[in-house]
mmCIF file of C-alpha atoms and ligand atoms in Angstrom:
data_model
loop_
_atom_site.group_PDB
_atom_site.id
_atom_site.type_symbol
_atom_site.label_atom_id
_atom_site.label_comp_id
_atom_site.label_asym_id
_atom_site.label_seq_id
_atom_site.Cartn_x
_atom_site.Cartn_y
_atom_site.Cartn_z
ATOM 1 C CA MET A 21 0.000 0.000 0.000
ATOM 2 C CA GLY A 22 2.888 2.353 0.859
ATOM 3 C CA ASN A 23 4.194 1.722 -2.653
ATOM 4 C CA GLU A 24 0.893 2.711 -4.157
ATOM 5 C CA ILE A 25 1.071 6.006 -2.264
ATOM 6 C CA ALA A 26 4.713 6.526 -3.303
ATOM 7 C CA GLU A 27 3.871 5.893 -6.948
ATOM 8 C CA GLY A 28 0.898 8.268 -6.804
ATOM 9 C CA TYR A 29 3.024 11.050 -5.308
ATOM 10 C CA ARG A 30 5.851 10.479 -7.800
ATOM 11 C CA GLY A 31 3.333 10.663 -10.636
ATOM 12 C CA PHE A 32 1.850 13.861 -9.191
ATOM 13 C CA ALA A 33 5.332 15.420 -8.931
ATOM 14 C CA ALA A 34 6.249 14.525 -12.507
ATOM 15 C CA PHE A 35 3.000 15.122 -14.372
ATOM 16 C CA GLU A 36 1.098 17.735 -12.400
ATOM 17 C CA ALA A 37 3.369 19.792 -10.141
ATOM 18 C CA ARG A 38 6.505 20.029 -12.323
ATOM 19 C CA GLY A 39 6.524 23.402 -14.029
ATOM 20 C CA ALA A 40 3.446 24.522 -12.043
ATOM 21 C CA SER A 41 4.528 24.452 -8.393
ATOM 22 C CA PRO A 42 8.157 23.826 -7.366
ATOM 23 C CA LEU A 43 7.037 23.541 -3.717
ATOM 24 C CA TYR A 44 4.373 20.895 -4.408
ATOM 25 C CA GLU A 45 6.810 19.035 -6.654
ATOM 26 C CA SER A 46 9.421 18.886 -3.882
ATOM 27 C CA LEU A 47 6.822 17.933 -1.232
ATOM 28 C CA ALA A 48 5.374 15.191 -3.415
ATOM 29 C CA LEU A 49 8.834 13.715 -4.089
ATOM 30 C CA HIS A 50 9.489 13.891 -0.351
ATOM 31 C CA VAL A 51 6.231 12.064 0.535
ATOM 32 C CA ALA A 52 7.121 9.394 -2.044
ATOM 33 C CA GLU A 53 10.266 8.640 0.023
ATOM 34 C CA SER A 54 9.003 9.345 3.532
ATOM 35 C CA ARG A 55 7.815 6.439 5.683
ATOM 36 C CA SER A 56 6.347 8.753 8.302
ATOM 37 C CA ALA A 57 4.323 10.789 5.780
ATOM 38 C CA GLN A 58 3.035 7.576 4.206
ATOM 39 C CA ALA A 59 2.162 6.145 7.630
ATOM 40 C CA PHE A 60 0.156 9.312 8.282
ATOM 41 C CA LEU A 61 -1.718 8.907 4.978
ATOM 42 C CA LEU A 62 -2.453 5.260 5.763
ATOM 43 C CA THR A 63 -4.533 6.380 8.758
ATOM 44 C CA LEU A 64 -6.974 7.929 6.242
ATOM 45 C CA SER A 65 -9.321 6.226 3.814
ATOM 46 C CA LYS A 66 -7.984 5.692 0.309
ATOM 47 C CA ASP A 67 -9.974 8.531 -1.266
ATOM 48 C CA LYS A 68 -8.416 10.966 1.223
ATOM 49 C CA ARG A 69 -4.758 10.328 0.422
ATOM 50 C CA GLN A 70 -4.304 12.430 -2.713
ATOM 51 C CA PRO A 71 -1.592 15.140 -2.841
ATOM 52 C CA ASN A 72 -3.897 18.094 -3.539
ATOM 53 C CA LEU A 73 -5.962 17.388 -0.449
ATOM 54 C CA PHE A 74 -2.954 16.615 1.775
ATOM 55 C CA PHE A 75 -0.959 19.721 0.850
ATOM 56 C CA ALA A 76 -4.006 22.010 1.021
ATOM 57 C CA ALA A 77 -4.909 20.646 4.474
ATOM 58 C CA VAL A 78 -1.364 21.250 5.734
ATOM 59 C CA ARG A 79 -1.465 24.839 4.463
ATOM 60 C CA HIS A 80 -4.977 25.377 5.811
ATOM 61 C CA VAL A 81 -3.905 24.360 9.314
ATOM 62 C CA ALA A 82 -0.362 25.683 9.516
ATOM 63 C CA GLY A 83 0.368 27.978 6.570
ATOM 64 C CA THR A 84 2.632 27.168 3.652
ATOM 65 C CA PRO A 85 5.666 25.088 4.658
ATOM 66 C CA ASN A 86 9.011 26.353 3.419
ATOM 67 C CA GLY A 87 10.257 22.893 2.423
ATOM 68 C CA PRO A 88 10.168 19.174 3.280
ATOM 69 C CA ALA A 89 11.767 19.505 6.756
ATOM 70 C CA HIS A 90 9.243 22.160 7.790
ATOM 71 C CA PHE A 91 6.461 20.016 6.283
ATOM 72 C CA ASP A 92 7.540 17.027 8.456
ATOM 73 C CA GLU A 93 7.629 19.242 11.536
ATOM 74 C CA ILE A 94 4.065 20.452 10.852
ATOM 75 C CA ILE A 95 2.768 16.881 10.389
ATOM 76 C CA HIS A 96 4.490 15.857 13.602
ATOM 77 C CA GLN A 97 3.024 18.747 15.620
ATOM 78 C CA GLN A 98 -0.411 19.224 14.034
ATOM 79 C CA GLY A 99 -1.136 15.867 12.400
ATOM 80 C CA ASP A 100 -4.492 15.414 14.165
ATOM 81 C CA GLN A 101 -5.840 18.753 12.964
ATOM 82 C CA ILE A 102 -4.605 18.089 9.440
ATOM 83 C CA ALA A 103 -6.233 14.640 9.383
ATOM 84 C CA GLU A 104 -9.481 16.224 10.596
ATOM 85 C CA VAL A 105 -9.450 18.754 7.740
ATOM 86 C CA MET A 106 -8.736 15.945 5.266
ATOM 87 C CA ARG A 107 -11.682 13.928 6.586
ATOM 88 C CA LEU A 108 -14.071 16.882 6.454
ATOM 89 C CA ARG A 109 -13.003 18.597 3.244
ATOM 90 C CA THR A 110 -12.629 17.611 -0.406
ATOM 91 C CA THR A 111 -10.776 19.202 -3.288
ATOM 92 C CA GLN A 112 -13.346 21.694 -4.538
ATOM 93 C CA THR A 113 -11.099 24.031 -6.465
ATOM 94 C CA ASN A 114 -13.350 26.646 -8.053
ATOM 95 C CA GLU A 115 -11.619 28.151 -11.076
ATOM 96 C CA PRO A 116 -13.433 31.170 -12.562
ATOM 97 C CA GLY A 117 -10.818 31.232 -15.362
ATOM 98 C CA ARG A 118 -12.745 28.345 -16.952
ATOM 99 C CA CYS A 119 -15.444 30.848 -17.917
ATOM 100 C CA ALA A 120 -13.052 32.132 -20.602
ATOM 101 C CA VAL A 121 -13.275 28.835 -22.506
ATOM 102 C CA LEU A 122 -16.984 28.477 -21.826
ATOM 103 C CA LEU A 123 -17.798 31.904 -23.280
ATOM 104 C CA PRO A 124 -17.300 31.117 -27.019
ATOM 105 C CA VAL A 125 -19.661 28.141 -26.669
ATOM 106 C CA LEU A 126 -22.249 30.069 -24.650
ATOM 107 C CA ALA A 127 -22.155 32.979 -27.085
ATOM 108 C CA ALA A 128 -23.224 30.683 -29.948
ATOM 109 C CA ILE A 129 -26.432 29.715 -28.111
ATOM 110 C CA ASP A 130 -29.585 31.736 -28.697
ATOM 111 C CA GLY A 131 -30.494 33.357 -25.403
ATOM 112 C CA PRO A 132 -31.614 34.493 -23.019
ATOM 113 C CA ILE A 133 -29.968 31.681 -21.097
ATOM 114 C CA ALA A 134 -30.912 29.820 -17.918
ATOM 115 C CA LEU A 135 -27.557 28.453 -16.751
ATOM 116 C CA ILE A 136 -27.373 25.308 -14.640
ATOM 117 C CA GLU A 137 -24.008 24.090 -13.385
ATOM 118 C CA VAL A 138 -23.474 20.679 -11.820
ATOM 119 C CA GLY A 139 -20.488 20.355 -9.489
ATOM 120 C CA ALA A 140 -20.509 24.120 -8.985
ATOM 121 C CA SER A 141 -18.423 24.352 -5.775
ATOM 122 C CA ALA A 142 -18.976 28.012 -4.719
ATOM 123 C CA GLY A 143 -20.658 28.904 -8.032
ATOM 124 C CA LEU A 144 -17.876 31.080 -9.472
ATOM 125 C CA CYS A 145 -18.304 29.546 -12.948
ATOM 126 C CA LEU A 146 -21.985 30.484 -12.872
ATOM 127 C CA LEU A 147 -21.042 34.118 -13.458
ATOM 128 C CA PRO A 148 -19.560 34.248 -16.995
ATOM 129 C CA ASP A 149 -21.616 37.361 -17.819
ATOM 130 C CA ARG A 150 -20.163 39.245 -14.857
ATOM 131 C CA TYR A 151 -16.443 38.957 -15.675
ATOM 132 C CA GLY A 152 -14.231 40.632 -18.270
ATOM 133 C CA TYR A 153 -12.176 38.754 -20.897
ATOM 134 C CA ASP A 154 -8.910 39.312 -22.688
ATOM 135 C CA TYR A 155 -8.335 37.027 -25.667
ATOM 136 C CA GLY A 156 -5.589 39.228 -27.120
ATOM 137 C CA ARG A 157 -7.351 40.186 -30.344
ATOM 138 C CA VAL A 158 -10.700 40.604 -28.561
ATOM 139 C CA ARG A 159 -11.288 42.177 -25.176
ATOM 140 C CA LEU A 160 -14.587 42.379 -23.317
ATOM 141 C CA ASP A 161 -14.923 44.633 -20.296
ATOM 142 C CA PRO A 162 -16.823 43.469 -17.227
ATOM 143 C CA PRO A 163 -20.359 44.870 -17.192
ATOM 144 C CA LYS A 164 -21.054 48.180 -15.505
ATOM 145 C CA GLY A 165 -21.617 47.763 -11.808
ATOM 146 C CA PHE A 166 -18.920 45.037 -11.614
ATOM 147 C CA ARG A 167 -15.914 47.188 -12.482
ATOM 148 C CA PRO A 168 -13.323 47.384 -11.047
ATOM 149 C CA VAL A 169 -14.066 44.371 -8.815
ATOM 150 C CA ALA A 170 -14.510 41.750 -11.538
ATOM 151 C CA PRO A 171 -11.504 39.837 -12.858
ATOM 152 C CA VAL A 172 -10.516 40.138 -16.507
ATOM 153 C CA LEU A 173 -9.843 36.549 -17.568
ATOM 154 C CA GLU A 174 -6.941 36.076 -19.947
ATOM 155 C CA CYS A 175 -7.142 33.287 -22.465
ATOM 156 C CA ALA A 176 -4.986 32.388 -25.474
ATOM 157 C CA ALA A 177 -7.439 31.488 -28.228
ATOM 158 C CA CYS A 178 -6.361 29.931 -31.519
ATOM 159 C CA GLU A 179 -7.220 31.861 -34.681
ATOM 160 C CA ASN A 180 -10.363 29.990 -35.598
ATOM 161 C CA THR A 181 -11.981 30.229 -32.159
ATOM 162 C CA PRO A 182 -15.263 32.124 -32.657
ATOM 163 C CA LEU A 183 -14.673 34.851 -30.122
ATOM 164 C CA PRO A 184 -17.758 36.596 -28.781
ATOM 165 C CA ARG A 185 -18.139 40.367 -29.211
ATOM 166 C CA HIS A 186 -20.490 40.728 -26.269
ATOM 167 C CA LEU A 187 -21.312 39.033 -22.984
ATOM 168 C CA PRO A 188 -24.126 36.465 -22.984
ATOM 169 C CA VAL A 189 -27.520 37.320 -21.513
ATOM 170 C CA ILE A 190 -28.081 35.041 -18.529
ATOM 171 C CA VAL A 191 -31.468 35.576 -16.911
ATOM 172 C CA TRP A 192 -31.398 32.725 -14.402
ATOM 173 C CA ARG A 193 -28.612 30.661 -12.856
ATOM 174 C CA ALA A 194 -28.299 27.852 -10.321
ATOM 175 C CA GLY A 195 -25.874 25.082 -9.413
ATOM 176 C CA ILE A 196 -25.747 21.740 -7.612
ATOM 177 C CA ASP A 197 -22.889 20.468 -5.506
ATOM 178 C CA LEU A 198 -22.401 17.625 -3.032
ATOM 179 C CA ASN A 199 -21.053 20.289 -0.688
ATOM 180 C CA PRO A 200 -21.735 23.864 -1.801
ATOM 181 C CA LEU A 201 -19.137 26.339 -0.580
ATOM 182 C CA ASP A 202 -20.348 29.710 0.628
ATOM 183 C CA VAL A 203 -18.462 32.840 -0.442
ATOM 184 C CA ASP A 204 -19.835 34.622 2.620
ATOM 185 C CA ARG A 205 -18.261 32.118 5.028
ATOM 186 C CA ASP A 206 -14.652 32.912 5.911
ATOM 187 C CA GLU A 207 -13.711 29.252 6.477
ATOM 188 C CA ASP A 208 -14.996 28.276 3.019
ATOM 189 C CA VAL A 209 -13.205 31.194 1.383
ATOM 190 C CA ARG A 210 -9.993 30.265 3.158
ATOM 191 C CA TRP A 211 -10.347 26.682 1.898
ATOM 192 C CA LEU A 212 -10.946 27.883 -1.680
ATOM 193 C CA GLU A 213 -7.832 30.066 -1.427
ATOM 194 C CA THR A 214 -5.735 27.244 -0.010
ATOM 195 C CA LEU A 215 -6.695 25.007 -2.931
ATOM 196 C CA VAL A 216 -4.804 27.350 -5.252
ATOM 197 C CA TRP A 217 -1.214 26.125 -5.463
ATOM 198 C CA PRO A 218 1.333 28.216 -3.536
ATOM 199 C CA GLU A 219 3.239 29.966 -6.331
ATOM 200 C CA GLN A 220 0.143 30.756 -8.423
ATOM 201 C CA SER A 221 -0.412 34.323 -7.272
ATOM 202 C CA LEU A 222 -2.290 35.380 -10.432
ATOM 203 C CA ARG A 223 -4.799 32.575 -9.944
ATOM 204 C CA LEU A 224 -5.219 33.598 -6.326
ATOM 205 C CA ALA A 225 -5.865 37.222 -7.297
ATOM 206 C CA ARG A 226 -8.380 36.064 -9.929
ATOM 207 C CA LEU A 227 -10.137 33.853 -7.391
ATOM 208 C CA ARG A 228 -10.394 36.704 -4.885
ATOM 209 C CA ALA A 229 -11.766 39.041 -7.534
ATOM 210 C CA ALA A 230 -14.366 36.456 -8.601
ATOM 211 C CA ILE A 231 -15.365 35.961 -4.966
ATOM 212 C CA GLY A 232 -15.892 39.738 -4.790
ATOM 213 C CA VAL A 233 -18.322 39.444 -7.716
ATOM 214 C CA ALA A 234 -20.061 36.392 -6.243
ATOM 215 C CA ARG A 235 -20.609 38.270 -2.986
ATOM 216 C CA LYS A 236 -22.622 40.862 -4.920
ATOM 217 C CA ILE A 237 -24.801 38.241 -6.635
ATOM 218 C CA THR A 238 -24.726 35.152 -4.392
ATOM 219 C CA PRO A 239 -25.272 32.498 -7.066
ATOM 220 C CA ARG A 240 -27.662 29.825 -5.827
ATOM 221 C CA VAL A 241 -25.906 26.471 -5.355
ATOM 222 C CA VAL A 242 -28.060 23.732 -3.852
ATOM 223 C CA ARG A 243 -26.785 20.679 -2.036
ATOM 224 C CA GLY A 244 -27.319 17.581 -4.126
ATOM 225 C CA ASP A 245 -25.890 14.839 -6.273
ATOM 226 C CA LEU A 246 -25.780 15.474 -9.994
ATOM 227 C CA ARG A 247 -26.807 11.838 -10.522
ATOM 228 C CA ARG A 248 -30.102 12.378 -8.694
ATOM 229 C CA ASP A 249 -30.978 16.028 -8.444
ATOM 230 C CA LEU A 250 -30.462 17.588 -11.850
ATOM 231 C CA LEU A 251 -34.035 17.191 -13.082
ATOM 232 C CA ASP A 252 -35.536 19.196 -10.213
ATOM 233 C CA LEU A 253 -33.197 22.093 -10.866
ATOM 234 C CA VAL A 254 -33.819 22.086 -14.612
ATOM 235 C CA GLN A 255 -37.571 22.171 -13.924
ATOM 236 C CA ASP A 256 -37.091 25.282 -11.762
ATOM 237 C CA ALA A 257 -35.573 27.180 -14.693
ATOM 238 C CA PRO A 258 -37.850 29.607 -16.568
ATOM 239 C CA LYS A 259 -39.459 27.929 -19.571
ATOM 240 C CA ASP A 260 -38.964 30.904 -21.864
ATOM 241 C CA ALA A 261 -35.164 30.857 -21.482
ATOM 242 C CA THR A 262 -32.764 28.491 -23.230
ATOM 243 C CA ARG A 263 -31.733 26.016 -20.572
ATOM 244 C CA VAL A 264 -28.023 25.177 -20.596
ATOM 245 C CA VAL A 265 -26.537 22.490 -18.363
ATOM 246 C CA PHE A 266 -22.783 22.598 -18.009
ATOM 247 C CA HIS A 267 -19.993 21.140 -15.944
ATOM 248 C CA THR A 268 -16.254 21.502 -15.806
ATOM 249 C CA ALA A 269 -13.660 19.415 -13.911
ATOM 250 C CA VAL A 270 -16.398 17.401 -12.183
ATOM 251 C CA LEU A 271 -17.219 14.121 -13.858
ATOM 252 C CA ASN A 272 -13.789 12.648 -13.118
ATOM 253 C CA TYR A 273 -15.139 12.404 -9.536
ATOM 254 C CA VAL A 274 -18.179 10.441 -10.721
ATOM 255 C CA LEU A 275 -17.538 6.723 -10.972
ATOM 256 C CA PRO A 276 -18.105 4.148 -12.401
ATOM 257 C CA GLN A 277 -18.317 5.088 -16.088
ATOM 258 C CA GLU A 278 -21.875 3.791 -16.116
ATOM 259 C CA ASP A 279 -22.889 6.641 -13.763
ATOM 260 C CA ARG A 280 -21.371 9.211 -16.140
ATOM 261 C CA ASP A 281 -23.201 7.673 -19.073
ATOM 262 C CA ASP A 282 -26.477 7.616 -17.111
ATOM 263 C CA PHE A 283 -25.929 11.286 -16.271
ATOM 264 C CA ALA A 284 -25.371 12.045 -19.972
ATOM 265 C CA ASP A 285 -28.669 10.280 -20.816
ATOM 266 C CA MET A 286 -30.417 12.254 -18.100
ATOM 267 C CA VAL A 287 -29.160 15.603 -19.443
ATOM 268 C CA ARG A 288 -30.315 14.664 -22.937
ATOM 269 C CA ARG A 289 -33.767 13.791 -21.579
ATOM 270 C CA THR A 290 -34.106 17.302 -20.092
ATOM 271 C CA GLY A 291 -33.905 18.770 -23.604
ATOM 272 C CA ALA A 292 -31.383 21.338 -22.321
ATOM 273 C CA THR A 293 -28.294 22.314 -24.287
ATOM 274 C CA TRP A 294 -25.403 20.426 -22.705
ATOM 275 C CA ILE A 295 -21.844 21.747 -22.384
ATOM 276 C CA SER A 296 -19.181 19.456 -20.994
ATOM 277 C CA ASN A 297 -15.601 20.620 -20.296
ATOM 278 C CA GLU A 298 -13.825 17.611 -18.859
ATOM 279 C CA SER A 299 -10.797 15.392 -19.247
ATOM 280 C CA PRO A 300 -11.221 13.422 -22.490
ATOM 281 C CA LYS A 301 -11.078 10.263 -20.353
ATOM 282 C CA VAL A 302 -14.479 11.107 -18.868
ATOM 283 C CA PHE A 303 -16.386 10.400 -22.090
ATOM 284 C CA PRO A 304 -13.818 8.564 -24.225
ATOM 285 C CA GLN A 305 -16.536 7.706 -26.745
ATOM 286 C CA TYR A 306 -16.817 11.386 -27.793
ATOM 287 C CA SER A 307 -13.139 11.925 -28.491
ATOM 288 C CA ARG A 308 -11.978 8.575 -29.855
ATOM 289 C CA HIS A 309 -11.715 9.953 -33.389
ATOM 290 C CA LEU A 310 -9.649 12.962 -32.252
ATOM 291 C CA THR A 311 -6.190 11.519 -32.322
ATOM 292 C CA ARG A 312 -3.868 14.498 -32.829
ATOM 293 C CA ASP A 313 -2.878 17.304 -30.463
ATOM 294 C CA ARG A 314 -5.065 16.294 -27.586
ATOM 295 C CA GLY A 315 -5.464 18.825 -24.759
ATOM 296 C CA ALA A 316 -6.086 18.551 -21.022
ATOM 297 C CA PHE A 317 -9.862 19.078 -21.291
ATOM 298 C CA LEU A 318 -12.297 18.506 -24.106
ATOM 299 C CA MET A 319 -15.163 20.946 -24.557
ATOM 300 C CA ALA A 320 -18.226 19.328 -26.105
ATOM 301 C CA ARG A 321 -21.642 20.733 -26.933
ATOM 302 C CA ASP A 322 -24.419 18.131 -27.007
ATOM 303 C CA THR A 323 -21.773 15.347 -27.217
ATOM 304 C CA ARG A 324 -20.047 17.008 -30.209
ATOM 305 C CA PRO A 325 -16.418 17.994 -29.420
ATOM 306 C CA VAL A 326 -15.810 21.670 -30.198
ATOM 307 C CA ALA A 327 -12.453 22.540 -28.588
ATOM 308 C CA TRP A 328 -9.478 21.421 -26.538
ATOM 309 C CA THR A 329 -9.034 23.613 -23.484
ATOM 310 C CA ALA A 330 -6.356 24.189 -20.834
ATOM 311 C CA PRO A 331 -7.267 23.081 -17.293
ATOM 312 C CA HIS A 332 -7.643 26.554 -15.797
ATOM 313 C CA GLY A 333 -9.197 28.138 -18.883
ATOM 314 C CA GLN A 334 -5.951 29.801 -19.912
ATOM 315 C CA ALA A 335 -6.124 28.527 -23.522
ATOM 316 C CA ILE A 336 -8.613 27.215 -26.052
ATOM 317 C CA ARG A 337 -7.934 25.413 -29.321
ATOM 318 C CA TRP A 338 -11.074 25.265 -31.464
ATOM 319 C CA LEU A 339 -11.568 22.134 -33.529
ATOM 320 C CA ARG A 340 -12.016 22.557 -37.264
HETATM 321 C C1 SAM B 24 -12.791 20.364 -8.889
HETATM 322 S S1 SAM B 24 -14.324 21.029 -8.357
HETATM 323 C C2 SAM B 24 -14.782 21.967 -9.810
HETATM 324 C C3 SAM B 24 -15.693 23.111 -9.480
HETATM 325 C C4 SAM B 24 -16.135 23.964 -10.671
HETATM 326 N N1 SAM B 24 -16.882 23.174 -11.620
HETATM 327 C C5 SAM B 24 -14.970 24.610 -11.371
HETATM 328 O O1 SAM B 24 -14.618 24.176 -12.479
HETATM 329 O O2 SAM B 24 -14.393 25.539 -10.830
HETATM 330 C C6 SAM B 24 -15.431 19.634 -8.462
HETATM 331 C C7 SAM B 24 -16.747 19.869 -7.735
HETATM 332 O O3 SAM B 24 -17.653 18.815 -8.088
HETATM 333 C C8 SAM B 24 -18.401 18.453 -6.960
HETATM 334 N N2 SAM B 24 -18.935 17.098 -7.159
HETATM 335 C C9 SAM B 24 -18.245 15.943 -7.301
HETATM 336 N N3 SAM B 24 -19.096 14.908 -7.467
HETATM 337 C C10 SAM B 24 -20.357 15.423 -7.459
HETATM 338 C C11 SAM B 24 -21.667 14.858 -7.569
HETATM 339 N N4 SAM B 24 -21.839 13.554 -7.724
HETATM 340 N N5 SAM B 24 -22.731 15.683 -7.520
HETATM 341 C C12 SAM B 24 -22.554 17.019 -7.332
HETATM 342 N N6 SAM B 24 -21.346 17.614 -7.212
HETATM 343 C C13 SAM B 24 -20.258 16.834 -7.262
HETATM 344 C C14 SAM B 24 -17.392 18.568 -5.824
HETATM 345 O O4 SAM B 24 -18.033 18.701 -4.555
HETATM 346 C C15 SAM B 24 -16.615 19.825 -6.226
HETATM 347 O O5 SAM B 24 -17.164 20.995 -5.662
#
């Protein structure tokens, strides 16, 4: 079992943290070699041993360690509190930057739109019409009343991406999450902030700005399971708006594959437009024919792939 943990942490260091967070890379390599850190993780259930949760819990309890020795000291002194946070919390990273890759797809839908997000976390991706965007050749300012609070989301868009010239009209919005986070609760905000990796100060600033917007609007996110509770929410949406169901970085948490496929059938039965921005592994059947230049996430509208996107919405490559 220790080996399984070591392999997982080595993989995380090499494929996720390298180039993105030198601190997380060094901590992950350290955990892969450390008997005491692995013994600590073995006291937790298997689904609670992943690096993102472990490192965020350490930082939530004790601040950011300055290296592996400091990390060991923190685990030694505050291990019980860290384990408690890991039991109670999950990785619910809410990345408003993903709205920048959602926008070109939303803009092509006849509105006004009723937007329904499953796996919404604190609901920051429910506010694409309240942020500004900078695609280089096209720039959209945040709407009046949200400047200068709103973030301007930067996104590198390939030439053939159909960039919108105006913000979409969203007349109704709501989300579902297993555990909605509340932007008005300091503990939840602190957890959201801690989920941003230590060196990523631009992401942190963007998150804080988006939280500022969410505090003005308070997007409704209900507690529920996307496998059971989607239909009720879709029925709440106004009938004269175009209902759009979307999700991003969520369905990798939904297992087995059969549950994802049942969810897909359920969305289709609602008659809503469906936008999925997920790892291509989530619905391999939709991307099997796309063999070249795969990206981290695949954006699909009503099962049809439309673009490869970067995980935090920092780039979009439209498919021809
Ligand atoms: C990584 S976060 C992504 C949040 C947001 N979509 C974004 O892109 O910023 C995944 C979210 O999905 C939620 N989630 C996972 N499984 C779920 C389920 N079966 N039903 C509802 N929400 C779920 C988690 O609680 C978490 O808040």
